[in-house]
mmCIF file with all atom_site columns, C-alpha atoms and ligand atoms in Angstrom:
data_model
loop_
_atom_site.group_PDB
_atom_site.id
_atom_site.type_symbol
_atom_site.label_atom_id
_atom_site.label_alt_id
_atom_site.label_comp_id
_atom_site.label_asym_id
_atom_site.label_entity_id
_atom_site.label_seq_id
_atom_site.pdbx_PDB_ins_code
_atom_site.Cartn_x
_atom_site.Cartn_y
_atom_site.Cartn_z
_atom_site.occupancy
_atom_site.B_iso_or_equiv
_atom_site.pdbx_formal_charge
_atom_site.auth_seq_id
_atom_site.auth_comp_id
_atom_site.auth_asym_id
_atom_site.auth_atom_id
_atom_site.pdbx_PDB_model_num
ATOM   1   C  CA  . UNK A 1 1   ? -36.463 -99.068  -30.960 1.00 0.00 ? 33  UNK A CA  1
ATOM   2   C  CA  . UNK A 1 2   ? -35.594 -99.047  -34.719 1.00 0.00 ? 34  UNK A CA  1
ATOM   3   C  CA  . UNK A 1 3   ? -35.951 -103.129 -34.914 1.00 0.00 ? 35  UNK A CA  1
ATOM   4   C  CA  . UNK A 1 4   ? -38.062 -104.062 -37.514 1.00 0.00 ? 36  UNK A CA  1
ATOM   5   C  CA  . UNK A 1 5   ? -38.427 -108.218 -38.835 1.00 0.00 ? 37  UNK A CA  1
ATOM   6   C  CA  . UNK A 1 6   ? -36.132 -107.442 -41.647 1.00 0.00 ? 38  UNK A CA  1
ATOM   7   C  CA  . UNK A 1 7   ? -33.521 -106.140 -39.435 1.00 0.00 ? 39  UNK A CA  1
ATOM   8   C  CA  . UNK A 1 8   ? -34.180 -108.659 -36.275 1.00 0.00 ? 40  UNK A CA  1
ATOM   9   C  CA  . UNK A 1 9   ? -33.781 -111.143 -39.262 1.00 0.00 ? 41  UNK A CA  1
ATOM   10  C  CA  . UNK A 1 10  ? -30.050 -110.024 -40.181 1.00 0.00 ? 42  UNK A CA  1
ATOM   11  C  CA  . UNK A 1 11  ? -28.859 -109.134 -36.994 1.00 0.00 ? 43  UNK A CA  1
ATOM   12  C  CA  . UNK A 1 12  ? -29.503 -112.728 -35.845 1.00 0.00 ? 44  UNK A CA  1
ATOM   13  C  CA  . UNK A 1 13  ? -27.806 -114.287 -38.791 1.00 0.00 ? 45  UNK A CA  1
ATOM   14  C  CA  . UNK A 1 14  ? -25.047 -112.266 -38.639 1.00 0.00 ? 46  UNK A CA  1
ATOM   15  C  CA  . UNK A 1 15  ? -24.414 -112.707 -34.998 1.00 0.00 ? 47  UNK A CA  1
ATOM   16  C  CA  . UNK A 1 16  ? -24.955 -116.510 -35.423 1.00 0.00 ? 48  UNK A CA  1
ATOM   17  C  CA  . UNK A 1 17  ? -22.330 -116.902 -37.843 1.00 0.00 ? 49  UNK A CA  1
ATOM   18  C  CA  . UNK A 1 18  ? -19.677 -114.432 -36.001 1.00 0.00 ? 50  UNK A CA  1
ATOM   19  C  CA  . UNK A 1 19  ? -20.453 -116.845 -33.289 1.00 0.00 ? 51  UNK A CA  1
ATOM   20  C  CA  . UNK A 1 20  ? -19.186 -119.763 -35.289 1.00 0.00 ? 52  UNK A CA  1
ATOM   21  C  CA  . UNK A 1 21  ? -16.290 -118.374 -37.401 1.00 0.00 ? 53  UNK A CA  1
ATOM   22  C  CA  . UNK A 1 22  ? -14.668 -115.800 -35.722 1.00 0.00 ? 54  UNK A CA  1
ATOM   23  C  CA  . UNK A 1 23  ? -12.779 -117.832 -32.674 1.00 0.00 ? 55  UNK A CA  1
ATOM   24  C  CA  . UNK A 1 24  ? -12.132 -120.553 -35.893 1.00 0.00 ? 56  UNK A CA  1
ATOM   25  C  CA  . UNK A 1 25  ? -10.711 -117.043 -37.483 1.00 0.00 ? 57  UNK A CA  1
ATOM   26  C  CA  . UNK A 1 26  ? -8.644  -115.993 -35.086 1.00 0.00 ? 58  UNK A CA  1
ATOM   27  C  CA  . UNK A 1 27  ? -6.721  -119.469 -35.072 1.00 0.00 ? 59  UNK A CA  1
ATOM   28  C  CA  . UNK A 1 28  ? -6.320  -119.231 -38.731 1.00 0.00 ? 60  UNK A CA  1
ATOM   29  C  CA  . UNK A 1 29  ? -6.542  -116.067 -40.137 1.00 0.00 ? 61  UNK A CA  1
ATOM   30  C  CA  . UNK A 1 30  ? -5.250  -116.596 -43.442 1.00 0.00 ? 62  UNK A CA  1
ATOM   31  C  CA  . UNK A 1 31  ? -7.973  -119.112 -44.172 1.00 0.00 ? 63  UNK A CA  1
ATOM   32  C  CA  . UNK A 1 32  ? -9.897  -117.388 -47.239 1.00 0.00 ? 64  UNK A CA  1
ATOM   33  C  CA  . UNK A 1 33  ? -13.016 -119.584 -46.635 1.00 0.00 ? 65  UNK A CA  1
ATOM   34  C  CA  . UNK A 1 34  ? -13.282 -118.691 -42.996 1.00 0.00 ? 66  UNK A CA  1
ATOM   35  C  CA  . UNK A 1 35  ? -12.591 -114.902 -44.103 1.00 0.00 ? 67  UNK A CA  1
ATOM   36  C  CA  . UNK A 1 36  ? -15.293 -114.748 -47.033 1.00 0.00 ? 68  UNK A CA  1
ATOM   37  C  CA  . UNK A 1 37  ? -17.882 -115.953 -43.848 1.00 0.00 ? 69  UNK A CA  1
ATOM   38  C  CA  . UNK A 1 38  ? -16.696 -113.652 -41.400 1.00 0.00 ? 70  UNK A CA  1
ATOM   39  C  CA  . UNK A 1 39  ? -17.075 -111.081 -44.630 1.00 0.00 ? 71  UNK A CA  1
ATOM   40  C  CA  . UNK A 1 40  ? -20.293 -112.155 -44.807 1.00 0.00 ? 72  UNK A CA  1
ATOM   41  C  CA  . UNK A 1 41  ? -21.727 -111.923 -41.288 1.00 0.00 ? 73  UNK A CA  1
ATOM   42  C  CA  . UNK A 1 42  ? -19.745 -108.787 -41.039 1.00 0.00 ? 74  UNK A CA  1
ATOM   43  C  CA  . UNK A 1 43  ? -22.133 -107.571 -43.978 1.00 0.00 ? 75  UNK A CA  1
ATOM   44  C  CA  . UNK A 1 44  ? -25.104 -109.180 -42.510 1.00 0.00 ? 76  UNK A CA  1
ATOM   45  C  CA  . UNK A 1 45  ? -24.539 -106.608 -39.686 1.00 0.00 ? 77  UNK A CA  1
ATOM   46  C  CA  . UNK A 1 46  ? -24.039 -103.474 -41.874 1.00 0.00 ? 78  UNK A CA  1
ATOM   47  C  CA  . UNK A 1 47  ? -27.160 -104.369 -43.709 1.00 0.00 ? 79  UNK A CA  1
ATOM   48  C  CA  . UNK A 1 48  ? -28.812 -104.690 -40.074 1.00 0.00 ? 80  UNK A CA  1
ATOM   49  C  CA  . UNK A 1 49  ? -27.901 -101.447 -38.420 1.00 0.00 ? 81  UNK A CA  1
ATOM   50  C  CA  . UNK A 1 50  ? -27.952 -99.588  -42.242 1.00 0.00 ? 82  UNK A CA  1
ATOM   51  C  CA  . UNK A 1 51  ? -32.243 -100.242 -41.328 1.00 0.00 ? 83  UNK A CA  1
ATOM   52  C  CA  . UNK A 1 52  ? -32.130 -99.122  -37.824 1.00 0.00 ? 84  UNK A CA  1
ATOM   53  C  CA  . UNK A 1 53  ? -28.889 -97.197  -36.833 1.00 0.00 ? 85  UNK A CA  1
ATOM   54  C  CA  . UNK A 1 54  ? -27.061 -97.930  -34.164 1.00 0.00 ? 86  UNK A CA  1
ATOM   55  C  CA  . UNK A 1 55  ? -27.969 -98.152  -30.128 1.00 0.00 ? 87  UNK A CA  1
ATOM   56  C  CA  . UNK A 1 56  ? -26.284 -98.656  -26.683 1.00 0.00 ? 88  UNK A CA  1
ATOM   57  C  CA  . UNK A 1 57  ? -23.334 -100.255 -27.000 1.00 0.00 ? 89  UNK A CA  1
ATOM   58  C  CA  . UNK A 1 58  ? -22.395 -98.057  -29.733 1.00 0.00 ? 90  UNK A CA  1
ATOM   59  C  CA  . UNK A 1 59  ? -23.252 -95.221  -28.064 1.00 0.00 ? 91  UNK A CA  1
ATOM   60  C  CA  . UNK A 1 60  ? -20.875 -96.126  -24.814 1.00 0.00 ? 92  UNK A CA  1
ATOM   61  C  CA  . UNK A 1 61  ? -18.074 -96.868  -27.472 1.00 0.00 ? 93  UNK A CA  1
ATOM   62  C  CA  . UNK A 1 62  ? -17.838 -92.954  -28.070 1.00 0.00 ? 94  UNK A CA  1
ATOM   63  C  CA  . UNK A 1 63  ? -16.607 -91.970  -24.750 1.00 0.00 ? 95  UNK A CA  1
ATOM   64  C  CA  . UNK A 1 64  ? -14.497 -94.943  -23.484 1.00 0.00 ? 96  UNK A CA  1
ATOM   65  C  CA  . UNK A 1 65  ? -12.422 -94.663  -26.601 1.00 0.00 ? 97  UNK A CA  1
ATOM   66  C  CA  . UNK A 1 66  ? -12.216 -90.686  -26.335 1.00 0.00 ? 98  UNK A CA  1
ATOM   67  C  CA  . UNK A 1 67  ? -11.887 -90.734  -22.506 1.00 0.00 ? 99  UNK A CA  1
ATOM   68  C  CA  . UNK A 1 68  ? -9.827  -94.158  -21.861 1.00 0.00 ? 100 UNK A CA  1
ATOM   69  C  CA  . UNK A 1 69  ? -8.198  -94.568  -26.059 1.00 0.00 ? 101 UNK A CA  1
ATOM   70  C  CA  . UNK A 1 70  ? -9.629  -98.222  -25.912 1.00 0.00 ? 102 UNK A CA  1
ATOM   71  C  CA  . UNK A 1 71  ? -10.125 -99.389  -29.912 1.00 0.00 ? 103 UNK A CA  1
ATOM   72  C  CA  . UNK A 1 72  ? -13.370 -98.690  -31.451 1.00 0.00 ? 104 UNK A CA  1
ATOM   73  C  CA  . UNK A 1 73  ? -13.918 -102.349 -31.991 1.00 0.00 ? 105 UNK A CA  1
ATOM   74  C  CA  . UNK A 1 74  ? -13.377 -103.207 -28.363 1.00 0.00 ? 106 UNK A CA  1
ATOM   75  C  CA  . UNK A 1 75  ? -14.758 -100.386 -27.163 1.00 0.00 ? 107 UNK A CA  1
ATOM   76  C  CA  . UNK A 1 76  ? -18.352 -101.163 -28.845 1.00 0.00 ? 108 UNK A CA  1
ATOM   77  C  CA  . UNK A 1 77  ? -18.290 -105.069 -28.363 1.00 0.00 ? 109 UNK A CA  1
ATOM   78  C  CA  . UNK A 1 78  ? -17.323 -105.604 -24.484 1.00 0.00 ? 110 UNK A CA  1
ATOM   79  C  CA  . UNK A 1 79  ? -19.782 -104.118 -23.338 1.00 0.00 ? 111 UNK A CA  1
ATOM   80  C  CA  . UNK A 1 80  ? -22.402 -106.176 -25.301 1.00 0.00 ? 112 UNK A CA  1
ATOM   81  C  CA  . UNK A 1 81  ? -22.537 -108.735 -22.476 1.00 0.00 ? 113 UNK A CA  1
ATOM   82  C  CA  . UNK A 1 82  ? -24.068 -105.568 -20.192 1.00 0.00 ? 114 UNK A CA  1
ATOM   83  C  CA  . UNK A 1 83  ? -25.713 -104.855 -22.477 1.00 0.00 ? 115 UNK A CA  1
ATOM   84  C  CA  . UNK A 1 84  ? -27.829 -107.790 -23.697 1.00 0.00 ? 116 UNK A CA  1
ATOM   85  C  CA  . UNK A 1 85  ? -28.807 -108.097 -19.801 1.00 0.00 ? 117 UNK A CA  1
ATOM   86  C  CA  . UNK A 1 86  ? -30.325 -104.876 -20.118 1.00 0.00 ? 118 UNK A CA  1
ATOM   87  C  CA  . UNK A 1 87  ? -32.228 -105.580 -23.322 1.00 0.00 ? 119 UNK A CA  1
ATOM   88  C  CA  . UNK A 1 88  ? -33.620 -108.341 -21.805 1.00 0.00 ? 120 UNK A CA  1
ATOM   89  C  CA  . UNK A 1 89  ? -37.188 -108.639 -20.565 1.00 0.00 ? 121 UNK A CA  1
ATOM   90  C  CA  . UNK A 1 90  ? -38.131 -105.482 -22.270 1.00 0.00 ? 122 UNK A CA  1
ATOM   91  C  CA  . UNK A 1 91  ? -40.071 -107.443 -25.223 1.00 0.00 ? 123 UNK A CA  1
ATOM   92  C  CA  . UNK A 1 92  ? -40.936 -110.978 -25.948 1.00 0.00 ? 124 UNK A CA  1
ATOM   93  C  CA  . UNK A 1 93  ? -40.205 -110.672 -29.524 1.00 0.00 ? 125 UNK A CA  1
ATOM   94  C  CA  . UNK A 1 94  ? -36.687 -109.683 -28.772 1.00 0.00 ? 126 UNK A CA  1
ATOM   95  C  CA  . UNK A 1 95  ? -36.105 -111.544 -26.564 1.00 0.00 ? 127 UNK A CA  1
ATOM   96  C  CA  . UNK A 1 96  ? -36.773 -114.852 -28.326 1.00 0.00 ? 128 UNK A CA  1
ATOM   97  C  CA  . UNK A 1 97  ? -34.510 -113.429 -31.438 1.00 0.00 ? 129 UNK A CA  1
ATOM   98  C  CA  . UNK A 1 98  ? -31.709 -112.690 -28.794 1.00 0.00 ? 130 UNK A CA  1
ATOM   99  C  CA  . UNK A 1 99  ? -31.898 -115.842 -27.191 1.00 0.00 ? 131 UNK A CA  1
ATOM   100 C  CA  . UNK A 1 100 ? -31.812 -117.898 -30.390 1.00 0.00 ? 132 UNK A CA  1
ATOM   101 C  CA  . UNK A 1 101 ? -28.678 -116.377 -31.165 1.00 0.00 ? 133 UNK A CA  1
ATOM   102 C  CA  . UNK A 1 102 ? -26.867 -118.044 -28.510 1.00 0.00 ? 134 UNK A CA  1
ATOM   103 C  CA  . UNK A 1 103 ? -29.396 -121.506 -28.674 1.00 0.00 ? 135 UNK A CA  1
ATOM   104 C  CA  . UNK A 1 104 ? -30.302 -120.297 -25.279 1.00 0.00 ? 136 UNK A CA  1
ATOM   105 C  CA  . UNK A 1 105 ? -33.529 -120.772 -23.075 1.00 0.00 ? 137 UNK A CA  1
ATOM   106 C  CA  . UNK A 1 106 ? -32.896 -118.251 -20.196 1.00 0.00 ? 138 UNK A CA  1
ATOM   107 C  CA  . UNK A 1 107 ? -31.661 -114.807 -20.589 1.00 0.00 ? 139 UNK A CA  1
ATOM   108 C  CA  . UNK A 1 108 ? -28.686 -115.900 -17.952 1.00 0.00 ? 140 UNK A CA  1
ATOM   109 C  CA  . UNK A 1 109 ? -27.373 -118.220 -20.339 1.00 0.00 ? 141 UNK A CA  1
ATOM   110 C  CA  . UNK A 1 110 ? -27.583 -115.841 -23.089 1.00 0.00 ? 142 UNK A CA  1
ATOM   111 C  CA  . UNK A 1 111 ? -24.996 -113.527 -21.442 1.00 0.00 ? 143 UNK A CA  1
ATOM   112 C  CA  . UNK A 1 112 ? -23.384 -116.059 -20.294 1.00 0.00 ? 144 UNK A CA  1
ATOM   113 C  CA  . UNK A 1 113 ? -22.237 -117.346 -23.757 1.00 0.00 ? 145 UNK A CA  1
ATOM   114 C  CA  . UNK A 1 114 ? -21.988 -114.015 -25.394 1.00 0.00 ? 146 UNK A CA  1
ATOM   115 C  CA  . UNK A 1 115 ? -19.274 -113.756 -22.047 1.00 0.00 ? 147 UNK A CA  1
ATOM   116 C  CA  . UNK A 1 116 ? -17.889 -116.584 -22.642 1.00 0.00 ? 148 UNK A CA  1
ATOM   117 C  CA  . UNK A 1 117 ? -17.520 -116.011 -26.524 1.00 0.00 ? 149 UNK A CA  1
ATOM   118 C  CA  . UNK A 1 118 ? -16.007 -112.494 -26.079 1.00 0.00 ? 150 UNK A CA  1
ATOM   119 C  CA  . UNK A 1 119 ? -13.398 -113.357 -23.281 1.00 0.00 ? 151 UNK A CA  1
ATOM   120 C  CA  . UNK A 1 120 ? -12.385 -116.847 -25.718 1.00 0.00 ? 152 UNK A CA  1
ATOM   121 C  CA  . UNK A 1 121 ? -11.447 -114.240 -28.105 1.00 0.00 ? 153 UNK A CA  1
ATOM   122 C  CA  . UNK A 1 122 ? -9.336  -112.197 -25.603 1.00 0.00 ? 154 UNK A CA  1
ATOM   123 C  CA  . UNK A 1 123 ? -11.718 -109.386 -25.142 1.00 0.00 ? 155 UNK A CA  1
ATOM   124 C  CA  . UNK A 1 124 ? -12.140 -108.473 -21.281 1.00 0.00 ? 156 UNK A CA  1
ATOM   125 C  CA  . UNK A 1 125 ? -15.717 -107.613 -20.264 1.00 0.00 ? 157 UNK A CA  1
ATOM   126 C  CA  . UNK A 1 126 ? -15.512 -106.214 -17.247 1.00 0.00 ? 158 UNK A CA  1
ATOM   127 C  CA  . UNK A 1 127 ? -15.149 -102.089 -17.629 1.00 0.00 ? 159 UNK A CA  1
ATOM   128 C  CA  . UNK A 1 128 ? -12.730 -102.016 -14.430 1.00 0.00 ? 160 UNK A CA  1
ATOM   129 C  CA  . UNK A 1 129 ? -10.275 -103.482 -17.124 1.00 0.00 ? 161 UNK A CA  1
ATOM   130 C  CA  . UNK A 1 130 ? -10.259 -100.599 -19.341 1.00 0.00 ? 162 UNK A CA  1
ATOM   131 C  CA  . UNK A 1 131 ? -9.977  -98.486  -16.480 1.00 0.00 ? 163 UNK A CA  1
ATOM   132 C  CA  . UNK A 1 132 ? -13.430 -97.250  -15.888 1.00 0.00 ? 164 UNK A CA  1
ATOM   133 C  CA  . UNK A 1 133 ? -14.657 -97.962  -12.266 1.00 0.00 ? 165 UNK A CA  1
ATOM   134 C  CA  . UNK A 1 134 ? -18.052 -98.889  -11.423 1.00 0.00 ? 166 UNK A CA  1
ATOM   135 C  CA  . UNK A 1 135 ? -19.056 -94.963  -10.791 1.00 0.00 ? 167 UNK A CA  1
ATOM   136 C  CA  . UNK A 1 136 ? -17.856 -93.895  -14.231 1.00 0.00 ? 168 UNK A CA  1
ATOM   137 C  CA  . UNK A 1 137 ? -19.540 -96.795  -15.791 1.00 0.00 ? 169 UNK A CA  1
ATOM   138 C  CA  . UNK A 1 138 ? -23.124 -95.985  -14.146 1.00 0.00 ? 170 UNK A CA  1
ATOM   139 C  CA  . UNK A 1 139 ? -22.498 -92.372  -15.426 1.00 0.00 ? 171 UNK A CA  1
ATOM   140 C  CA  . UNK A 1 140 ? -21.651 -93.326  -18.555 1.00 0.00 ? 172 UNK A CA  1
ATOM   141 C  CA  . UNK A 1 141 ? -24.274 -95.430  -19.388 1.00 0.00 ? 173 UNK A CA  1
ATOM   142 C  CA  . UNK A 1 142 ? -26.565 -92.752  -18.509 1.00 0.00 ? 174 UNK A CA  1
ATOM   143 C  CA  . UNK A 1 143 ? -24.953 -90.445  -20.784 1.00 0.00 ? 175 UNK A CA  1
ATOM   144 C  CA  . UNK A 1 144 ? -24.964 -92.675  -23.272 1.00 0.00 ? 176 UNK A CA  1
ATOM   145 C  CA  . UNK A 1 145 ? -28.534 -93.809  -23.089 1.00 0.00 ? 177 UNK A CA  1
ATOM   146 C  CA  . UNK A 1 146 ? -29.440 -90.355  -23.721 1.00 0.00 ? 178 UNK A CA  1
ATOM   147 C  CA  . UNK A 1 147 ? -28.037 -89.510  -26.804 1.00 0.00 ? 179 UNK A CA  1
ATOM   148 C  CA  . UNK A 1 148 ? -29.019 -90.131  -30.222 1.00 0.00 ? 180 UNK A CA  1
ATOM   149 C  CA  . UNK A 1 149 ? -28.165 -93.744  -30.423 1.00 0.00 ? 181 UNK A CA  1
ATOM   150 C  CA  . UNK A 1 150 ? -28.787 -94.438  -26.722 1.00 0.00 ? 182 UNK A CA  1
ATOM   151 C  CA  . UNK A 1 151 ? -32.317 -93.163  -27.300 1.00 0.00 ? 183 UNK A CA  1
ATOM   152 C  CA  . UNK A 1 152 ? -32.094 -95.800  -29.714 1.00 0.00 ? 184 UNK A CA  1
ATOM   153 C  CA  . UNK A 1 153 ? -32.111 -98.734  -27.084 1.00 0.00 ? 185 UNK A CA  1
ATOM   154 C  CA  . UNK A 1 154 ? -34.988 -101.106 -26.309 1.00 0.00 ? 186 UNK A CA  1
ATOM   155 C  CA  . UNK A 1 155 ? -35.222 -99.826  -22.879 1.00 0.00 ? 187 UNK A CA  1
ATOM   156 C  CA  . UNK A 1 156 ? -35.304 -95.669  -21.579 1.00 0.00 ? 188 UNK A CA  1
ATOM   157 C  CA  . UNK A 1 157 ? -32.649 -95.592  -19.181 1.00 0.00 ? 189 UNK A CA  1
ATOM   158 C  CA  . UNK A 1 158 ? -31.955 -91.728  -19.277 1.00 0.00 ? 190 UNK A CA  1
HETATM 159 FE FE1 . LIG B 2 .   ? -18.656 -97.979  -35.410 1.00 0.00 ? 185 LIG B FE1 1
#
């Protein structure tokens, strides 16, 4: 809801280039080059969400690391393929900056890659996996869309 061209801007760049370098990354992760551009994406994304705060995914990170002690990191980014299927269709605009992150042309594709991309890197998407069944996934990402940062999400789901 925050989005504004600046921050559509950065967010695509930085996911574009987390895209590229971090599987390369996690094969070598001593490799300074491949560190200073996973540096810089990671910054890309700070200076993104420092314009609009956070939103969904961030907000369901709260309560399946309190509730289920899965790592902040994981617990914001499996989700994202979920996610991303729920943010699409709500607005042309972002949709055509979400789909040229993954160099996609349908909105199945997208979440397809970004599915793809997480699980290459190890990290399940699936909730069951962290131990939250399909009931206390719907409930949570009620909760979460009502809060502060869920309220923050292209779509009202609350
Ligand atoms: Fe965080």
């Amino acid at each position: 809801m925050n989005r504004n061209p600046v921050s559509t801007s950065l967010a695509v760049q930085s996911a574009r280039r987390t895209i590229a370098i971090l599987p390369m990354l996690m094969q070598a992760p001593a490799n300074q080059d491949l560190r200073t551009h996973m540096a810089e994406a990671a910054l890309l994304a700070g200076l993104a969400f420092s314009n609009t705060k956070t939103a969904l995914a961030h907000s369901l990170s709260y309560d399946i690391t309190l509730q289920y002690g899965v790592p902040h990191g994981i617990a914001c980014s499996f989700s994202l393929p979920l996610v991303l299927e729920m943010a699409l269709g709500a607005d042309d605009v972002a949709d055509a900056a979400l789909l040229s992150i993954f160099d996609a042309t349908t909105p199945a594709s997208a979440v397809e890659r970004l599915t793809a991309f997480l699980q290459g890197l190890g990290v399940a998407t699936d909730p069951a996996r962290y131990g939250v069944d399909s009931n206390a996934w719907q409930a949570m990402v009620k909760k979460a869309a009502s809060g502060p940062r869920g309220r923050n999400f292209i779509r009202a789901l609350a």
